[in-house]
PDB file of C-alpha atoms in Angstrom:
ATOM      1  CA  UNK H   1     -77.484 -32.925 -38.636  1.00  0.00           C
ATOM      2  CA  UNK H   2     -79.210 -29.725 -38.002  1.00  0.00           C
ATOM      3  CA  UNK H   3     -78.046 -29.671 -34.354  1.00  0.00           C
ATOM      4  CA  UNK H   4     -74.616 -30.182 -34.988  1.00  0.00           C
ATOM      5  CA  UNK H   5     -74.654 -27.274 -37.706  1.00  0.00           C
ATOM      6  CA  UNK H   6     -75.958 -24.977 -34.991  1.00  0.00           C
ATOM      7  CA  UNK H   7     -73.441 -25.870 -32.644  1.00  0.00           C
ATOM      8  CA  UNK H   8     -70.578 -25.187 -35.133  1.00  0.00           C
ATOM      9  CA  UNK H   9     -72.114 -21.921 -36.056  1.00  0.00           C
ATOM     10  CA  UNK H  10     -72.434 -20.740 -32.673  1.00  0.00           C
ATOM     11  CA  UNK H  11     -68.776 -21.928 -31.980  1.00  0.00           C
ATOM     12  CA  UNK H  12     -67.591 -19.956 -34.896  1.00  0.00           C
ATOM     13  CA  UNK H  13     -69.642 -16.829 -34.054  1.00  0.00           C
ATOM     14  CA  UNK H  14     -68.221 -16.949 -30.504  1.00  0.00           C
ATOM     15  CA  UNK H  15     -64.468 -17.526 -31.654  1.00  0.00           C
ATOM     16  CA  UNK H  16     -65.104 -14.293 -33.946  1.00  0.00           C
ATOM     17  CA  UNK H  17     -66.428 -12.261 -31.133  1.00  0.00           C
ATOM     18  CA  UNK H  18     -63.876 -13.341 -28.688  1.00  0.00           C
ATOM     19  CA  UNK H  19     -61.021 -12.577 -31.213  1.00  0.00           C
ATOM     20  CA  UNK H  20     -61.976  -8.880 -30.791  1.00  0.00           C
ATOM     21  CA  UNK H  21     -59.277  -6.915 -28.826  1.00  0.00           C
ATOM     22  CA  UNK H  22     -60.008  -5.957 -25.204  1.00  0.00           C
ATOM     23  CA  UNK H  23     -61.239  -2.234 -25.932  1.00  0.00           C
ATOM     24  CA  UNK H  24     -63.831  -1.366 -23.560  1.00  0.00           C
ATOM     25  CA  UNK H  25     -66.526  -1.445 -26.241  1.00  0.00           C
ATOM     26  CA  UNK H  26     -65.405  -4.738 -27.364  1.00  0.00           C
ATOM     27  CA  UNK H  27     -65.537  -6.104 -23.910  1.00  0.00           C
ATOM     28  CA  UNK H  28     -69.322  -4.906 -23.917  1.00  0.00           C
ATOM     29  CA  UNK H  29     -70.085  -6.903 -26.867  1.00  0.00           C
ATOM     30  CA  UNK H  30     -68.318 -10.166 -25.368  1.00  0.00           C
ATOM     31  CA  UNK H  31     -70.262  -9.547 -21.866  1.00  0.00           C
ATOM     32  CA  UNK H  32     -73.510  -9.118 -24.158  1.00  0.00           C
ATOM     33  CA  UNK H  33     -72.958 -12.542 -26.117  1.00  0.00           C
ATOM     34  CA  UNK H  34     -72.484 -14.260 -22.550  1.00  0.00           C
ATOM     35  CA  UNK H  35     -75.913 -12.637 -21.197  1.00  0.00           C
ATOM     36  CA  UNK H  36     -77.644 -13.789 -24.100  1.00  0.00           C
ATOM     37  CA  UNK H  37     -76.687 -17.191 -23.136  1.00  0.00           C
ATOM     38  CA  UNK H  38     -78.000 -16.599 -19.536  1.00  0.00           C
ATOM     39  CA  UNK H  39     -74.570 -15.543 -17.990  1.00  0.00           C
ATOM     40  CA  UNK H  40     -74.147 -12.883 -15.284  1.00  0.00           C
ATOM     41  CA  UNK H  41     -71.279 -10.550 -16.243  1.00  0.00           C
ATOM     42  CA  UNK H  42     -70.525  -7.523 -13.851  1.00  0.00           C
ATOM     43  CA  UNK H  43     -69.021  -4.389 -14.709  1.00  0.00           C
ATOM     44  CA  UNK H  44     -65.521  -3.596 -16.094  1.00  0.00           C
ATOM     45  CA  UNK H  45     -64.790  -7.184 -16.943  1.00  0.00           C
ATOM     46  CA  UNK H  46     -61.806  -7.395 -19.337  1.00  0.00           C
ATOM     47  CA  UNK H  47     -61.894 -10.550 -22.064  1.00  0.00           C
ATOM     48  CA  UNK H  48     -58.455 -10.636 -23.839  1.00  0.00           C
ATOM     49  CA  UNK H  49     -58.740 -12.038 -27.211  1.00  0.00           C
ATOM     50  CA  UNK H  50     -59.078 -16.140 -27.470  1.00  0.00           C
ATOM     51  CA  UNK H  51     -60.891 -16.461 -24.264  1.00  0.00           C
ATOM     52  CA  UNK H  52     -63.032 -19.548 -24.864  1.00  0.00           C
ATOM     53  CA  UNK H  53     -66.107 -19.924 -22.580  1.00  0.00           C
ATOM     54  CA  UNK H  54     -68.354 -22.744 -23.342  1.00  0.00           C
ATOM     55  CA  UNK H  55     -71.973 -22.650 -21.428  1.00  0.00           C
ATOM     56  CA  UNK H  56     -73.994 -25.910 -21.700  1.00  0.00           C
ATOM     57  CA  UNK H  57     -78.000 -25.839 -21.222  1.00  0.00           C
ATOM     58  CA  UNK H  58     -77.457 -26.509 -17.502  1.00  0.00           C
ATOM     59  CA  UNK H  59     -74.742 -24.323 -16.770  1.00  0.00           C
ATOM     60  CA  UNK H  60     -74.824 -21.268 -14.628  1.00  0.00           C
ATOM     61  CA  UNK H  61     -71.905 -18.564 -15.228  1.00  0.00           C
ATOM     62  CA  UNK H  62     -71.600 -15.505 -12.789  1.00  0.00           C
ATOM     63  CA  UNK H  63     -68.336 -13.310 -13.208  1.00  0.00           C
ATOM     64  CA  UNK H  64     -68.629 -10.279 -10.956  1.00  0.00           C
ATOM     65  CA  UNK H  65     -67.095  -6.663 -11.327  1.00  0.00           C
ATOM     66  CA  UNK H  66     -63.540  -6.135 -12.458  1.00  0.00           C
ATOM     67  CA  UNK H  67     -62.414  -9.583 -13.238  1.00  0.00           C
ATOM     68  CA  UNK H  68     -59.556  -9.924 -15.968  1.00  0.00           C
ATOM     69  CA  UNK H  69     -59.606 -12.918 -18.148  1.00  0.00           C
ATOM     70  CA  UNK H  70     -56.108 -13.263 -19.847  1.00  0.00           C
ATOM     71  CA  UNK H  71     -55.280 -14.483 -23.230  1.00  0.00           C
ATOM     72  CA  UNK H  72     -56.035 -17.991 -23.785  1.00  0.00           C
ATOM     73  CA  UNK H  73     -58.460 -18.650 -20.819  1.00  0.00           C
ATOM     74  CA  UNK H  74     -60.590 -21.600 -21.057  1.00  0.00           C
ATOM     75  CA  UNK H  75     -63.820 -22.033 -19.001  1.00  0.00           C
ATOM     76  CA  UNK H  76     -66.422 -25.103 -19.454  1.00  0.00           C
ATOM     77  CA  UNK H  77     -69.440 -24.365 -17.553  1.00  0.00           C
ATOM     78  CA  UNK H  78     -71.460 -27.479 -17.386  1.00  0.00           C
ATOM     79  CA  UNK H  79     -72.416 -26.891 -13.743  1.00  0.00           C
ATOM     80  CA  UNK H  80     -71.968 -23.355 -11.843  1.00  0.00           C
ATOM     81  CA  UNK H  81     -69.225 -21.384 -12.309  1.00  0.00           C
ATOM     82  CA  UNK H  82     -68.821 -18.309 -10.016  1.00  0.00           C
ATOM     83  CA  UNK H  83     -65.843 -15.665 -10.454  1.00  0.00           C
ATOM     84  CA  UNK H  84     -65.632 -13.424  -7.663  1.00  0.00           C
ATOM     85  CA  UNK H  85     -64.975  -9.668  -7.851  1.00  0.00           C
ATOM     86  CA  UNK H  86     -61.273  -8.470  -8.655  1.00  0.00           C
ATOM     87  CA  UNK H  87     -59.941 -11.621  -9.760  1.00  0.00           C
ATOM     88  CA  UNK H  88     -57.126 -12.006 -12.224  1.00  0.00           C
ATOM     89  CA  UNK H  89     -57.152 -15.108 -14.399  1.00  0.00           C
ATOM     90  CA  UNK H  90     -53.710 -15.752 -15.904  1.00  0.00           C
ATOM     91  CA  UNK H  91     -52.812 -16.671 -19.663  1.00  0.00           C
ATOM     92  CA  UNK H  92     -54.204 -19.994 -20.645  1.00  0.00           C
ATOM     93  CA  UNK H  93     -55.727 -20.985 -17.532  1.00  0.00           C
ATOM     94  CA  UNK H  94     -58.496 -23.739 -17.706  1.00  0.00           C
ATOM     95  CA  UNK H  95     -61.237 -23.616 -15.301  1.00  0.00           C
ATOM     96  CA  UNK H  96     -63.256 -27.037 -15.657  1.00  0.00           C
ATOM     97  CA  UNK H  97     -66.664 -27.609 -14.299  1.00  0.00           C
ATOM     98  CA  UNK H  98     -66.942 -31.126 -15.841  1.00  0.00           C
ATOM     99  CA  UNK H  99     -64.858 -34.084 -16.312  1.00  0.00           C
ATOM    100  CA  UNK H 100     -65.220 -37.591 -17.955  1.00  0.00           C
ATOM    101  CA  UNK H 101     -66.194 -40.430 -15.706  1.00  0.00           C
ATOM    102  CA  UNK H 102     -63.722 -43.289 -15.728  1.00  0.00           C
ATOM    103  CA  UNK H 103     -65.645 -46.494 -16.374  1.00  0.00           C
ATOM    104  CA  UNK H 104     -65.414 -49.608 -14.162  1.00  0.00           C
ATOM    105  CA  UNK H 105     -63.167 -52.784 -15.652  1.00  0.00           C
ATOM    106  CA  UNK H 106     -62.627 -52.390 -19.191  1.00  0.00           C
ATOM    107  CA  UNK H 107     -65.750 -50.840 -20.255  1.00  0.00           C
ATOM    108  CA  UNK H 108     -65.472 -48.148 -23.002  1.00  0.00           C
ATOM    109  CA  UNK H 109     -64.139 -44.372 -21.822  1.00  0.00           C
ATOM    110  CA  UNK H 110     -65.964 -42.849 -24.706  1.00  0.00           C
ATOM    111  CA  UNK H 111     -69.374 -43.454 -23.382  1.00  0.00           C
ATOM    112  CA  UNK H 112     -68.520 -43.610 -19.721  1.00  0.00           C
ATOM    113  CA  UNK H 113     -70.226 -39.767 -19.694  1.00  0.00           C
ATOM    114  CA  UNK H 114     -69.328 -36.896 -17.647  1.00  0.00           C
ATOM    115  CA  UNK H 115     -69.686 -35.563 -14.066  1.00  0.00           C
ATOM    116  CA  UNK H 116     -70.291 -31.747 -13.338  1.00  0.00           C
ATOM    117  CA  UNK H 117     -69.518 -29.827 -10.344  1.00  0.00           C
ATOM    118  CA  UNK H 118     -69.366 -26.355  -9.027  1.00  0.00           C
ATOM    119  CA  UNK H 119     -66.410 -24.188  -9.313  1.00  0.00           C
ATOM    120  CA  UNK H 120     -66.492 -21.129  -6.854  1.00  0.00           C
ATOM    121  CA  UNK H 121     -63.482 -18.762  -7.050  1.00  0.00           C
ATOM    122  CA  UNK H 122     -64.033 -15.917  -4.474  1.00  0.00           C
ATOM    123  CA  UNK H 123     -63.115 -12.327  -4.313  1.00  0.00           C
ATOM    124  CA  UNK H 124     -59.649 -10.729  -4.683  1.00  0.00           C
ATOM    125  CA  UNK H 125     -58.025 -14.219  -6.286  1.00  0.00           C
ATOM    126  CA  UNK H 126     -55.133 -14.302  -8.346  1.00  0.00           C
ATOM    127  CA  UNK H 127     -54.526 -17.292 -10.656  1.00  0.00           C
ATOM    128  CA  UNK H 128     -51.332 -17.380 -12.288  1.00  0.00           C
ATOM    129  CA  UNK H 129     -50.519 -18.493 -15.996  1.00  0.00           C
ATOM    130  CA  UNK H 130     -51.359 -21.992 -17.221  1.00  0.00           C
ATOM    131  CA  UNK H 131     -53.412 -23.377 -14.324  1.00  0.00           C
ATOM    132  CA  UNK H 132     -55.848 -25.975 -14.152  1.00  0.00           C
ATOM    133  CA  UNK H 133     -58.756 -25.528 -11.827  1.00  0.00           C
ATOM    134  CA  UNK H 134     -60.823 -28.824 -11.637  1.00  0.00           C
ATOM    135  CA  UNK H 135     -64.342 -29.731 -10.999  1.00  0.00           C
ATOM    136  CA  UNK H 136     -65.509 -29.269  -7.415  1.00  0.00           C
ATOM    137  CA  UNK H 137     -63.032 -26.777  -6.249  1.00  0.00           C
ATOM    138  CA  UNK H 138     -63.498 -23.729  -4.057  1.00  0.00           C
ATOM    139  CA  UNK H 139     -60.556 -21.352  -3.720  1.00  0.00           C
ATOM    140  CA  UNK H 140     -60.818 -18.997  -1.173  1.00  0.00           C
ATOM    141  CA  UNK H 141     -61.034 -15.027  -0.916  1.00  0.00           C
ATOM    142  CA  UNK H 142     -57.599 -13.450  -1.415  1.00  0.00           C
ATOM    143  CA  UNK H 143     -55.975 -16.918  -2.393  1.00  0.00           C
ATOM    144  CA  UNK H 144     -53.191 -16.945  -4.873  1.00  0.00           C
ATOM    145  CA  UNK H 145     -52.634 -19.988  -7.241  1.00  0.00           C
ATOM    146  CA  UNK H 146     -48.799 -19.999  -8.704  1.00  0.00           C
ATOM    147  CA  UNK H 147     -48.462 -20.453 -12.608  1.00  0.00           C
ATOM    148  CA  UNK H 148     -48.797 -23.962 -13.615  1.00  0.00           C
ATOM    149  CA  UNK H 149     -50.479 -25.444 -10.807  1.00  0.00           C
ATOM    150  CA  UNK H 150     -53.271 -27.833 -10.881  1.00  0.00           C
ATOM    151  CA  UNK H 151     -55.871 -27.118  -8.456  1.00  0.00           C
ATOM    152  CA  UNK H 152     -57.738 -30.490  -7.299  1.00  0.00           C
ATOM    153  CA  UNK H 153     -58.993 -29.642  -3.789  1.00  0.00           C
ATOM    154  CA  UNK H 154     -60.377 -26.545  -2.181  1.00  0.00           C
ATOM    155  CA  UNK H 155     -57.864 -23.472  -1.525  1.00  0.00           C
ATOM    156  CA  UNK H 156     -58.315 -21.869   1.825  1.00  0.00           C
ATOM    157  CA  UNK H 157     -58.620 -17.913   2.206  1.00  0.00           C
ATOM    158  CA  UNK H 158     -55.569 -15.985   1.979  1.00  0.00           C
ATOM    159  CA  UNK H 159     -53.266 -18.808   1.115  1.00  0.00           C
ATOM    160  CA  UNK H 160     -50.582 -19.262  -1.604  1.00  0.00           C
ATOM    161  CA  UNK H 161     -50.686 -22.738  -3.241  1.00  0.00           C
ATOM    162  CA  UNK H 162     -48.781 -24.145  -6.288  1.00  0.00           C
ATOM    163  CA  UNK H 163     -47.703 -27.314  -7.846  1.00  0.00           C
ATOM    164  CA  UNK H 164     -49.235 -30.427  -9.363  1.00  0.00           C
ATOM    165  CA  UNK H 165     -51.473 -31.150  -7.302  1.00  0.00           C
ATOM    166  CA  UNK H 166     -51.632 -27.778  -5.802  1.00  0.00           C
ATOM    167  CA  UNK H 167     -50.122 -27.682  -2.117  1.00  0.00           C
ATOM    168  CA  UNK H 168     -49.935 -25.077   0.550  1.00  0.00           C
ATOM    169  CA  UNK H 169     -46.740 -22.999  -0.090  1.00  0.00           C
ATOM    170  CA  UNK H 170     -47.628 -20.358   2.946  1.00  0.00           C
ATOM    171  CA  UNK H 171     -50.232 -18.173   4.153  1.00  0.00           C
ATOM    172  CA  UNK H 172     -50.716 -14.456   3.350  1.00  0.00           C
ATOM    173  CA  UNK H 173     -49.705 -12.305   6.407  1.00  0.00           C
TER     174      UNK H 173
END
């Protein structure tokens, strides 16, 4: 019971902190909060209000310099999540480093557990609004992810992908 109270209290405090506007000073408070959880946060990271970053005990979060996390971005950090410098992450994007297991036969889904995999986003990436980045994905340097895409596989550097699941649209020339 005490553990549940601690978890809910922590989530409440995080929600209040991440409701702060994106002023420089407020972004510093948000970065400090994440650093206290063991995250490495670079310089000039912008956290819009309502960003939600959940870091588990085994999770490792690295956000490099000049990253912009727009309104409503959700990041689950059950494994390693690395966001490279000068990356733009659009409104309501979800970056997920874990997923539920699908049990064999007719076993219960609720108790099947989770699988965690690293998510690596290299530098100078633009992730459009409403995207979902699934566990185990690496997005290469300079890639662009079209709005609303679901990224299930690695994205090559300097390419533009889109759709559900995301597929190559073209290379950046």
